[in-house]
C-alpha cells in the first residue's frame, strides 16, 4: 500500500523531543527521513534516561521510529559538501537547534535557497521574534511562557506544569502541519518557504480557551464555571481552575472505590445538562430533578461543590470501571483516570496500533506509542529507531558517493 508522503525526502536535523516528534510523524506518513547526527555521540537523548547500559534510551527510540540515521560532521569543509548534496536531494530540512546554529554552520535561509529553491526549511524555536528569540528552551519553559502553568493547578497552590508534553511534542505536531501545508503550496508556486513553530506560540494555541477566559474575566469580573465561584473573589488574571472542565458543562474528578490505596482510583464526571435527570436517578436524588435549587444549569452553578460531593458519595461505592459502565448506559460523559500501567496493558489500544510493541536489535522488545492519526489509505507500520549512523553508507551511495570516497570521508572522521 502506498503512503501519503511517499517520495518526500526529509533532511532531519532535529534532536531531543520537539523536532523528532515532527519528523517521526512525517516518517509514519511515508516520508524518507534521514536523521543527521554527530559521529560518536548522536542525538543527546540516545544516552539520556537510559534503563539499559550502552543501549539507546527509550527516550530516543520512542521519538525516532521509521527514520534512517547518518553521521556527519557538518562543521568540517567536507561535511558541508555532503550537506549541500543532501540539501539538493531533499524536499524539507527540519531543525530545532538553538537560535542561530544553522546560520553559524553556514547554512542561512538565503544559502539554502541558492542550493535548492524548492526546499522547505522548518524550525522549532523556543520563542518567535521578540525579546526572548535568542533563548534556548526546554518543555517546561514553554509551558510556563505559553500560559499553561499559570492556569494549571489549584487556586491555593503554585503554578503547575503538566505531564503532557505540549511544549515539545505539541510544537512538533504544529510544525508537521506547517511542513505539509508548505509542500502543498509548493505544488503551485514551485518554491520552498520557511516554516517556524515557536514553542511559546504552540502552547498558547493549546491554551486558547484560557485567553478566551481572560477576556471574559476582564469584561464581567466573574466566571461562574470556575471553582472560585461563588465563594472566592476573582483577581485580575485567569486563576488556576483545579479540575474544573473548562467548558460549558461542569465537571470534576471524583474518588472511586479503592482511592485510599490506589492513587488512580478516580473518575472524571461531567454533569452535562441534557442528562441531569439521569444523574439524579443514578445517585438516588430524584428530588433534585425538579428542586429549583438544582433543576436548571444556572441554579446548579452556585451549588457545584455540594453536587459533586453527593455524586462522589455514589462513585466511592463503585470502582472507576463499574462507574463507567453504569454511567455510559445513561450517556453520562465520564472517564476513568487511567495510569500508564493500565494504558500499557489496554488491549483496545494495542488493537488499533496506538500502543505498539517494537523489536530493537540491542534493546529487545519495548512498548511505544504508534501513530495517533489513522488514515484509511496510508497505514502506519512502526519500525524501530536507527542505530547511530546505521544508514550512513547506504545514504551516501544513494547520493552518488563511490566506495573509495566514502572510505576517505570515514578516515577523515567526516562521517
Ligand atoms: N556536526 C557538527 N556540529 C553539529 C552537528 C553535526 N552533525 N549537529 C549539531 N551540531 C552543533 C550545532 O551546530 C551547534 O553548534 P554551535 O552552538 O557551535 O553553533 C551545537 O551542535 C549544539 O546545538 P544546540 O545549541 O542546539 O544544542 P544544545 O544541546 O546546546 O541545546 C536545546 C539544546 C534544545 C536547548 C536547543 O537546541 C534549543 O533551544 N532548541 C530550540 C528549541 C527546542 O527545540 N527545544 C526543545 C528541546 S526538547 O525537544
XYZ file of N, CA and C in Angstrom, residues 133-384:
756
model
N 13.866 35.815 21.651
C 14.108 34.983 20.457
C 15.436 34.229 20.482
N 16.414 34.714 21.264
C 17.718 34.042 21.286
C 17.828 32.989 22.384
N 16.755 32.767 23.116
C 16.844 31.849 24.267
C 16.757 30.395 23.848
N 17.511 29.556 24.564
C 17.330 28.114 24.456
C 16.117 27.746 25.304
N 15.354 26.800 24.845
C 14.108 26.492 25.569
C 13.875 24.987 25.652
N 13.464 24.547 26.822
C 13.001 23.171 27.015
C 11.517 23.194 27.391
N 10.930 22.002 27.353
C 9.499 21.788 27.577
C 8.852 22.731 28.611
N 9.351 22.643 29.843
C 8.626 23.339 30.911
C 8.743 24.855 30.819
N 9.818 25.327 30.191
C 9.939 26.772 29.971
C 8.788 27.205 29.059
N 8.541 26.398 28.025
C 7.464 26.742 27.089
C 6.102 26.673 27.774
N 5.918 25.667 28.622
C 4.636 25.571 29.337
C 4.404 26.810 30.207
N 5.490 27.308 30.798
C 5.362 28.484 31.671
C 5.130 29.744 30.841
N 5.891 29.887 29.739
C 5.805 31.124 28.951
C 4.592 31.132 28.030
N 3.982 29.984 27.808
C 2.830 29.928 26.904
C 1.487 30.001 27.617
N 1.506 30.192 28.939
C 0.245 30.378 29.665
C -0.307 29.113 30.310
N 0.334 27.961 30.061
C -0.232 26.721 30.609
C -0.027 26.638 32.123
N 1.173 26.958 32.587
C 1.468 26.755 34.013
C 0.637 27.670 34.909
N 0.441 28.922 34.476
C -0.303 29.858 35.346
C -1.767 29.465 35.463
N -2.239 28.649 34.530
C -3.662 28.281 34.544
C -3.861 26.807 34.934
N -2.785 26.156 35.374
C -2.884 24.749 35.769
C -2.595 24.612 37.257
N -3.338 23.733 37.921
C -3.139 23.525 39.354
C -4.348 24.024 40.127
N -4.176 24.095 41.445
C -5.277 24.548 42.300
C -5.022 25.979 42.765
N -6.097 26.643 43.098
C -6.052 28.058 43.452
C -5.097 28.340 44.607
N -5.009 27.398 45.550
C -4.178 27.654 46.735
C -2.762 27.086 46.586
N -2.404 26.670 45.372
C -1.061 26.115 45.163
C -0.308 26.897 44.106
N 0.966 26.539 43.883
C 1.774 27.244 42.880
C 1.369 26.847 41.465
N 1.862 27.567 40.460
C 1.623 27.149 39.069
C 2.142 25.729 38.881
N 1.535 24.986 37.958
C 1.945 23.587 37.746
C 2.218 23.333 36.269
N 3.229 22.507 36.004
C 3.409 22.031 34.628
C 2.651 20.715 34.485
N 2.281 20.398 33.254
C 1.521 19.170 33.034
C 2.420 18.087 32.435
N 2.027 16.829 32.641
C 2.816 15.717 32.107
C 2.736 15.616 30.594
N 1.641 16.094 30.017
C 1.530 16.082 28.552
C 2.568 17.051 28.007
N 3.365 16.607 27.051
C 4.496 17.432 26.586
C 4.006 18.401 25.505
N 3.207 19.339 25.958
C 2.587 20.255 24.997
C 3.603 21.219 24.391
N 4.689 21.477 25.120
C 5.720 22.378 24.595
C 6.558 21.699 23.523
N 6.999 20.499 23.776
C 7.850 19.786 22.826
C 7.015 19.069 21.771
N 6.314 18.010 22.194
C 5.546 17.234 21.213
C 4.439 18.091 20.594
N 3.840 18.954 21.408
C 2.775 19.828 20.886
C 3.296 20.714 19.766
N 4.487 21.237 19.935
C 5.062 22.099 18.893
C 5.458 21.274 17.670
N 5.964 20.066 17.922
C 6.328 19.185 16.804
C 5.129 18.892 15.916
N 3.982 18.694 16.525
C 2.770 18.414 15.747
C 2.381 19.648 14.916
N 2.485 20.820 15.537
C 2.201 22.055 14.793
C 3.144 22.180 13.590
N 4.423 21.895 13.833
C 5.412 22.061 12.756
C 5.112 21.087 11.605
N 4.709 19.875 11.959
C 4.428 18.879 10.911
C 3.315 19.387 9.991
N 2.310 20.009 10.570
C 1.222 20.543 9.739
C 1.745 21.670 8.849
N 2.602 22.513 9.423
C 3.181 23.611 8.631
C 3.970 23.072 7.444
N 4.706 22.002 7.670
C 5.522 21.424 6.592
C 4.627 20.871 5.480
N 3.611 20.129 5.873
C 2.726 19.534 4.863
C 2.016 20.640 4.072
N 1.621 21.716 4.772
C 0.969 22.837 4.084
C 1.946 23.517 3.118
N 3.208 23.658 3.553
C 4.214 24.295 2.684
C 4.483 23.436 1.449
N 4.506 22.126 1.640
C 4.709 21.233 0.479
C 3.522 21.339 -0.480
N 2.350 21.475 0.091
C 1.148 21.603 -0.742
C 1.206 22.900 -1.551
N 1.610 23.978 -0.885
C 1.699 25.266 -1.590
C 2.790 25.226 -2.659
N 3.849 24.470 -2.399
C 4.933 24.355 -3.380
C 4.441 23.761 -4.696
N 3.412 22.932 -4.605
C 2.856 22.355 -5.845
C 2.427 23.437 -6.820
N 1.937 24.590 -6.301
C 1.506 25.645 -7.219
C 2.567 26.719 -7.418
N 3.406 26.985 -6.409
C 4.387 28.073 -6.568
C 5.732 27.567 -7.087
N 6.024 26.297 -6.850
C 7.327 25.756 -7.217
C 8.417 26.163 -6.241
N 8.072 26.930 -5.220
C 9.069 27.443 -4.275
C 8.934 26.806 -2.893
N 10.061 26.675 -2.231
C 10.016 26.308 -0.818
C 9.702 27.536 0.011
N 9.612 27.375 1.307
C 9.441 28.526 2.189
C 9.916 28.138 3.574
N 10.008 29.150 4.431
C 10.401 28.878 5.820
C 9.154 28.634 6.642
N 9.254 27.683 7.546
C 8.141 27.376 8.455
C 8.704 27.463 9.867
N 8.074 28.260 10.694
C 8.540 28.385 12.081
C 7.413 28.027 13.026
N 7.669 27.133 13.959
C 6.725 26.896 15.056
C 7.478 27.197 16.347
N 7.073 28.271 17.014
C 7.705 28.628 18.283
C 6.962 27.909 19.404
N 7.716 27.402 20.365
C 7.096 26.607 21.433
C 6.125 27.438 22.263
N 6.468 28.688 22.527
C 5.541 29.546 23.278
C 4.219 29.673 22.523
N 4.311 29.849 21.206
C 3.101 30.041 20.386
C 2.244 28.772 20.370
N 2.919 27.620 20.253
C 2.164 26.362 20.187
C 1.443 26.106 21.507
N 2.141 26.365 22.627
C 1.484 26.165 23.931
C 0.312 27.128 24.063
N 0.524 28.376 23.670
C -0.575 29.348 23.758
C -1.751 28.908 22.887
N -1.453 28.381 21.721
C -2.542 27.902 20.851
C -3.354 26.817 21.568
N -2.628 25.942 22.286
C -3.322 24.886 23.019
C -4.032 25.433 24.258
N -3.635 26.633 24.692
C -4.288 27.288 25.842
C -5.271 28.367 25.388
N -5.688 28.275 24.157
C -6.593 29.259 23.561
C -7.790 29.572 24.474
N -8.366 28.542 25.089
C -9.576 28.765 25.900
C -9.270 29.627 27.124
N -8.014 29.640 27.547
C -7.679 30.448 28.720
C -7.567 31.930 28.350
N -7.161 32.206 27.113
C -7.165 33.604 26.660
C -8.618 34.060 26.445
N -9.449 33.133 26.019
C -10.905 33.400 25.970
C -11.376 33.830 27.362
N -10.988 33.025 28.374
C -11.452 33.303 29.733
C -10.900 34.612 30.274
N -9.660 34.958 29.877
C -9.087 36.220 30.347
C -9.979 37.387 29.922
N -10.457 37.323 28.689
C -11.287 38.422 28.188
C -12.680 38.417 28.802
N -13.183 37.221 29.102
C -14.480 37.145 29.806
C -14.333 37.754 31.200
N -13.199 37.416 31.840
C -12.954 37.925 33.196
C -12.800 39.442 33.179
N -12.046 39.943 32.180
C -11.857 41.403 32.065
C -13.211 42.102 31.966
N -14.127 41.486 31.215
C -15.412 42.138 30.957
C -16.383 42.013 32.137
N -16.435 40.819 32.733
C -17.514 40.579 33.707
C -17.019 40.429 35.138
N -15.719 40.185 35.318
C -15.158 40.056 36.674
C -15.462 38.731 37.346
N -16.138 37.836 36.631
C -16.524 36.574 37.268
C -16.665 35.492 36.197
N -16.360 34.248 36.587
C -16.585 33.126 35.657
C -17.270 32.019 36.455
N -18.526 31.843 36.150
C -19.367 31.023 37.021
C -19.030 29.538 36.984
N -18.307 29.086 35.960
C -17.970 27.650 35.921
C -16.653 27.347 36.622
N -15.960 28.404 37.109
C -14.695 28.186 37.818
C -14.976 27.830 39.282
N -14.098 27.034 39.904
C -14.354 26.614 41.291
C -14.277 27.774 42.283
N -13.717 28.904 41.854
C -13.667 30.079 42.725
C -15.076 30.632 42.966
N -15.961 30.391 42.021
C -17.330 30.912 42.106
C -18.182 30.000 42.985
N -19.000 30.443 43.903
C -19.295 31.841 44.221
C -18.549 32.344 45.460
N -17.649 31.491 46.027
C -17.128 31.824 47.362
C -15.922 32.758 47.379
N -15.130 32.755 46.280
C -13.859 33.491 46.304
C -13.875 34.621 45.282
N -13.215 35.706 45.656
C -13.085 36.845 44.731
C -12.155 36.462 43.583
N -12.474 36.868 42.385
C -11.545 36.671 41.266
C -10.533 37.813 41.260
N -9.292 37.497 40.872
C -8.292 38.552 40.714
C -8.341 39.088 39.289
N -7.214 39.634 38.844
C -7.205 40.255 37.509
C -6.893 39.247 36.402
N -6.186 38.158 36.762
C -5.787 37.174 35.736
C -6.572 35.878 35.915
N -6.685 35.125 34.828
C -7.375 33.830 34.883
C -6.738 32.972 35.982
N -7.530 32.508 36.928
C -6.945 31.717 38.019
C -6.793 30.250 37.629
N -6.090 29.507 38.476
C -5.996 28.055 38.267
C -7.348 27.437 38.631
N -7.795 26.540 37.772
C -9.182 26.058 37.896
C -9.273 24.632 38.422
N -8.158 24.125 39.014
C -8.220 22.764 39.551
C -8.645 21.799 38.468
N -9.639 21.002 38.745
C -10.093 20.013 37.763
C -11.398 20.418 37.085
N -11.743 21.697 37.172
C -12.970 22.153 36.511
C -12.871 21.906 35.010
N -14.007 21.696 34.381
C -13.983 21.202 32.997
C -13.468 22.213 31.992
N -13.634 23.480 32.274
C -13.130 24.484 31.339
C -14.100 24.786 30.211
N -15.161 24.004 30.105
C -16.156 24.261 29.071
C -17.473 24.636 29.722
N -18.536 24.540 28.959
C -19.842 24.942 29.469
C -20.528 23.879 30.325
N -19.915 22.696 30.439
C -20.535 21.617 31.211
C -19.660 21.334 32.430
N -20.155 21.627 33.637
C -19.304 21.463 34.824
C -18.827 20.027 35.018
N -17.577 19.873 35.395
C -17.025 18.545 35.649
C -16.010 18.598 36.778
N -15.680 17.434 37.344
C -14.693 17.374 38.427
C -14.175 15.948 38.532
N -13.031 15.790 39.173
C -12.500 14.437 39.407
C -12.997 13.938 40.767
N -13.587 12.755 40.759
C -14.208 12.217 41.978
C -13.561 10.889 42.366
N -13.526 10.663 43.681
C -12.959 9.409 44.196
C -13.848 8.233 43.824
N -13.199 7.097 43.596
C -13.937 5.852 43.395
C -13.482 4.847 44.454
N -14.148 3.701 44.448
C -13.807 2.641 45.404
C -12.305 2.317 45.293
N -11.648 2.269 46.433
C -10.222 1.916 46.427
C -9.287 3.113 46.426
N -9.840 4.324 46.470
C -8.997 5.519 46.354
C -7.991 5.634 47.498
N -8.311 4.980 48.635
C -7.420 5.106 49.799
C -6.041 4.515 49.509
N -6.003 3.490 48.649
C -4.721 2.832 48.384
C -4.257 2.988 46.933
N -5.202 3.216 46.019
C -4.840 3.330 44.601
C -4.884 4.802 44.200
N -3.733 5.389 43.862
C -3.719 6.831 43.553
C -4.503 7.186 42.286
N -4.917 6.188 41.528
C -5.665 6.480 40.304
C -7.095 5.944 40.330
N -7.601 5.668 41.512
C -8.995 5.220 41.626
C -9.915 6.449 41.645
N -10.007 7.075 40.513
C -10.791 8.304 40.364
C -11.498 8.284 39.011
N -12.522 9.090 38.906
C -13.229 9.200 37.621
C -13.475 10.678 37.331
N -13.419 11.045 36.047
C -13.820 12.410 35.688
C -15.312 12.376 35.380
N -16.054 13.218 36.046
C -17.513 13.173 35.952
C -18.022 14.528 35.431
N -18.803 14.476 34.361
C -19.337 15.727 33.799
C -20.852 15.767 34.005
N -21.311 16.846 34.611
C -22.757 16.983 34.862
C -23.394 17.673 33.655
N -23.363 16.954 32.539
C -23.903 17.540 31.306
C -25.410 17.795 31.469
N -25.832 18.985 31.067
C -27.224 19.392 31.316
C -28.268 18.405 30.772
N -28.135 17.930 29.512
C -29.201 17.057 28.990
C -29.385 15.753 29.784
N -28.381 15.328 30.545
C -28.536 14.063 31.294
C -28.633 14.316 32.811
N -29.000 15.533 33.181
C -29.107 15.848 34.607
C -30.106 14.916 35.310
N -31.228 14.666 34.648
C -32.248 13.782 35.240
C -31.673 12.388 35.489
N -30.934 11.871 34.519
C -30.344 10.530 34.660
C -29.336 10.511 35.806
N -28.539 11.593 35.917
C -27.545 11.658 37.005
C -28.272 11.578 38.356
N -29.347 12.362 38.482
C -30.091 12.370 39.752
C -30.627 10.978 40.081
N -31.121 10.294 39.052
C -31.652 8.941 39.290
C -30.539 7.992 39.724
N -29.413 8.043 39.009
C -28.308 7.114 39.322
C -27.836 7.294 40.763
N -27.736 8.545 41.216
C -27.181 8.763 42.574
C -28.276 8.728 43.646
N -29.532 8.530 43.208
C -30.612 8.416 44.191
C -31.097 9.750 44.723
N -31.057 10.774 43.893
C -31.543 12.104 44.302
C -32.598 12.587 43.308
N -33.621 11.783 43.121
C -34.621 12.123 42.100
C -35.294 13.463 42.372
N -35.339 13.844 43.653
C -35.950 15.123 44.021
C -35.226 16.309 43.390
N -33.947 16.143 43.101
C -33.152 17.236 42.523
C -33.584 17.568 41.091
N -34.319 16.645 40.465
C -34.726 16.897 39.065
C -35.658 18.108 38.987
N -36.483 18.257 40.010
C -37.447 19.373 39.973
C -37.139 20.451 41.016
N -36.307 20.141 41.984
C -35.963 21.123 43.022
C -35.355 22.371 42.366
N -35.944 23.567 42.580
C -35.442 24.775 41.901
C -33.966 25.078 42.209
N -33.462 24.531 43.325
C -32.045 24.734 43.666
C -31.112 24.040 42.662
N -31.634 22.961 42.042
C -30.776 22.142 41.182
C -31.306 21.939 39.763
N -32.576 22.258 39.542
C -33.222 21.845 38.289
C -32.587 22.463 37.043
N -32.186 23.728 37.127
C -31.657 24.422 35.932
C -30.135 24.578 36.043
N -29.419 24.499 34.895
C -27.950 24.606 34.931
C -27.456 25.849 35.669
N -28.096 27.003 35.437
C -27.614 28.242 36.069
C -27.743 28.155 37.589
N -28.823 27.548 38.052
C -29.023 27.413 39.504
C -27.972 26.475 40.089
N -27.616 25.452 39.344
C -26.656 24.454 39.854
C -25.265 25.049 40.067
N -24.934 26.075 39.269
C -23.565 26.611 39.331
C -23.175 27.083 40.732
N -24.145 27.580 41.499
C -23.802 28.042 42.854
C -23.748 26.885 43.856
N -24.108 25.671 43.422
C -24.103 24.521 44.354
C -23.196 23.405 43.872
N -22.265 23.726 42.960
C -21.488 22.645 42.328
C -20.703 21.803 43.326
N -20.113 22.468 44.340
C -19.279 21.697 45.293
C -20.150 20.672 46.024
N -21.317 21.105 46.418
C -22.256 20.225 47.134
C -22.734 19.089 46.204
N -22.999 19.445 44.937
C -23.464 18.431 43.979
C -22.374 17.375 43.757
N -21.149 17.839 43.524
C -20.071 16.863 43.272
C -19.784 16.027 44.532
N -19.937 16.633 45.707
C -19.712 15.859 46.941
C -20.747 14.722 47.031
N -21.967 15.025 46.631
C -23.014 13.986 46.682
C -22.773 12.915 45.619
N -22.374 13.339 44.440
C -22.097 12.339 43.384
C -20.920 11.463 43.831
N -19.963 12.096 44.503
C -18.790 11.333 44.953
C -19.161 10.257 45.985
N -20.163 10.562 46.796
C -20.629 9.512 47.735
C -21.024 8.270 46.951
N -21.614 8.503 45.765
C -22.020 7.364 44.917
C -20.811 6.726 44.232
N -19.938 7.565 43.631
C -18.796 6.976 42.896
C -17.873 6.189 43.850
N -17.829 6.591 45.111
C -16.954 5.884 46.056
C -17.452 4.464 46.366
N -18.673 4.179 45.956
C -19.187 2.810 46.174
C -18.891 1.907 44.969
N -18.288 2.461 43.920
C -18.020 1.699 42.680
C -16.544 1.851 42.311
N -16.009 0.839 41.624
C -14.682 1.055 41.038
C -14.872 2.008 39.864
N -13.780 2.576 39.390
C -13.921 3.537 38.275
C -14.508 2.845 37.041
N -14.190 1.565 36.857
C -14.713 0.857 35.677
C -16.195 0.498 35.854
N -16.577 0.135 37.084
C -18.015 -0.118 37.342
C -18.809 1.168 37.129
N -18.275 2.263 37.651
C -18.974 3.550 37.496
C -19.112 3.897 36.017
N -18.042 3.693 35.266
C -18.076 3.961 33.813
C -19.216 3.193 33.138
N -19.280 1.910 33.476
C -20.270 1.051 32.823
C -21.690 1.546 33.114
N -21.946 1.876 34.362
C -23.296 2.336 34.737
C -23.592 3.691 34.070
N -22.638 4.603 34.156
C -22.879 5.964 33.643
C -23.020 5.969 32.121
N -22.257 5.123 31.456
C -22.347 5.064 29.988
C -23.706 4.588 29.514
N -24.337 3.753 30.312
C -25.697 3.296 29.937
C -26.646 4.478 29.799
N -26.390 5.529 30.570
C -27.264 6.719 30.530
C -26.633 7.865 29.734
N -25.574 7.563 28.977
C -24.883 8.596 28.193
C -24.371 9.750 29.039
N -23.987 9.439 30.259
C -23.425 10.486 31.125
C -21.918 10.553 30.840
N -21.416 11.708 30.354
C -19.996 11.772 29.972
C -19.079 11.624 31.192
N -18.174 10.671 31.116
C -17.262 10.428 32.236
C -16.036 9.697 31.700
N -14.984 9.675 32.486
C -13.774 8.974 32.028
C -12.949 8.509 33.200
N -12.430 7.275 33.133
C -11.605 6.792 34.244
C -10.242 7.478 34.228
N -9.657 7.677 35.385
C -8.274 8.171 35.441
C -7.400 6.935 35.233
N -6.791 6.833 34.056
C -6.000 5.645 33.730
C -4.527 5.884 34.038
N -3.927 4.932 34.693
C -2.480 5.019 34.945
C -1.757 4.602 33.670
N -0.467 4.925 33.580
C 0.315 4.490 32.417
C 0.384 2.965 32.371
N 0.371 2.333 33.539
C 0.401 0.866 33.571
C -0.871 0.310 32.925
N -2.000 0.905 33.275
C -3.274 0.440 32.691
C -3.305 0.695 31.181
N -2.779 1.844 30.768
C -2.769 2.169 29.335
C -1.882 1.179 28.583
N -0.718 0.856 29.174
C 0.215 -0.075 28.513
C -0.430 -1.444 28.326
N -1.339 -1.786 29.237
C -1.925 -3.132 29.182
C -3.295 -3.163 28.494
N -3.773 -2.020 28.031
C -5.137 -1.939 27.481
C -5.207 -2.599 26.092
N -5.968 -3.679 25.956
C -5.982 -4.402 24.677
C -6.513 -3.575 23.502
N -7.485 -2.698 23.746
C -8.057 -1.963 22.610
C -7.026 -0.993 22.009
N -6.127 -0.470 22.838
C -5.096 0.438 22.306
C -4.056 -0.340 21.507
N -3.818 -1.589 21.917
C -2.919 -2.446 21.139
C -3.574 -2.773 19.791
N -4.890 -3.043 19.847
C -5.588 -3.474 18.625
C -5.580 -2.384 17.554
N -5.620 -1.130 17.973
C -5.664 -0.044 16.979
C -4.272 0.431 16.572
N -3.233 -0.090 17.221
C -1.872 0.365 16.888
C -1.510 1.671 17.577
N -2.309 2.093 18.530
C -1.958 3.306 19.281
C -0.848 2.984 20.276
N -0.893 1.766 20.817
C 0.246 1.264 21.597
C 0.806 0.064 20.830
N 2.102 0.123 20.537
C 2.703 -0.954 19.720
C 3.919 -1.544 20.439
N 4.176 -2.804 20.134
C 5.395 -3.429 20.633
C 6.398 -3.443 19.486
N 7.597 -2.962 19.771
C 8.612 -2.840 18.722
C 9.828 -3.662 19.154
N 10.492 -4.284 18.186
C 11.694 -5.063 18.495
C 12.924 -4.257 18.082
N 13.939 -4.296 18.908
C 15.132 -3.491 18.665
C 16.360 -4.388 18.844
N 17.358 -4.280 17.952
C 18.467 -5.234 17.990
C 19.267 -5.254 19.296
N 19.412 -4.116 19.950
C 20.190 -4.149 21.196
C 19.309 -4.060 22.437
N 18.098 -3.553 22.284
C 17.207 -3.376 23.432
C 16.270 -4.550 23.632
N 15.914 -5.191 22.515
C 14.857 -6.203 22.598
C 13.503 -5.533 22.439
N 12.466 -6.180 22.953
C 11.108 -5.647 22.745
C 10.791 -4.524 23.733
N 10.116 -3.508 23.216
C 9.665 -2.417 24.091
C 8.348 -1.877 23.560
N 7.636 -1.160 24.419
C 6.356 -0.572 24.003
C 6.562 0.854 23.531
N 5.771 1.232 22.551
C 5.829 2.616 22.110
C 4.420 3.101 21.781
N 4.317 4.398 21.594
C 3.047 4.955 21.141
C 3.129 5.010 19.617
N 2.174 4.400 18.953
C 2.166 4.409 17.493
C 1.586 5.713 16.970
N 1.276 5.732 15.706
C 0.737 6.957 15.099
C -0.683 7.201 15.603
N -0.915 8.332 16.273
C -2.268 8.589 16.777
C -3.240 9.006 15.673
N -2.703 9.264 14.480
C -3.559 9.695 13.368
C -3.747 8.501 12.434
N -4.977 8.061 12.284
C -5.242 6.872 11.461
C -5.824 7.302 10.116
N -5.243 6.764 9.047
C -5.723 7.097 7.703
C -6.061 5.819 6.950
N -7.165 5.846 6.199
C -7.622 4.600 5.581
C -6.729 4.179 4.413
N -6.069 5.150 3.765
C -5.258 4.825 2.592
C -3.764 4.971 2.839
N -3.377 5.202 4.065
C -1.953 5.372 4.364
C -1.704 4.776 5.750
N -1.549 3.481 5.764
C -1.425 2.780 7.058
C -0.012 2.957 7.624
N 0.076 3.038 8.940
C 1.383 3.197 9.582
C 1.891 1.858 10.087
N 3.117 1.504 9.667
C 3.793 0.370 10.308
C 4.961 0.967 11.075
N 4.951 0.781 12.382
C 6.014 1.365 13.193
C 7.240 0.458 13.143
N 8.361 1.021 12.666
C 9.601 0.236 12.671
C 10.575 0.892 13.646
N 11.551 0.125 14.085
C 12.438 0.586 15.165
C 13.261 1.807 14.743
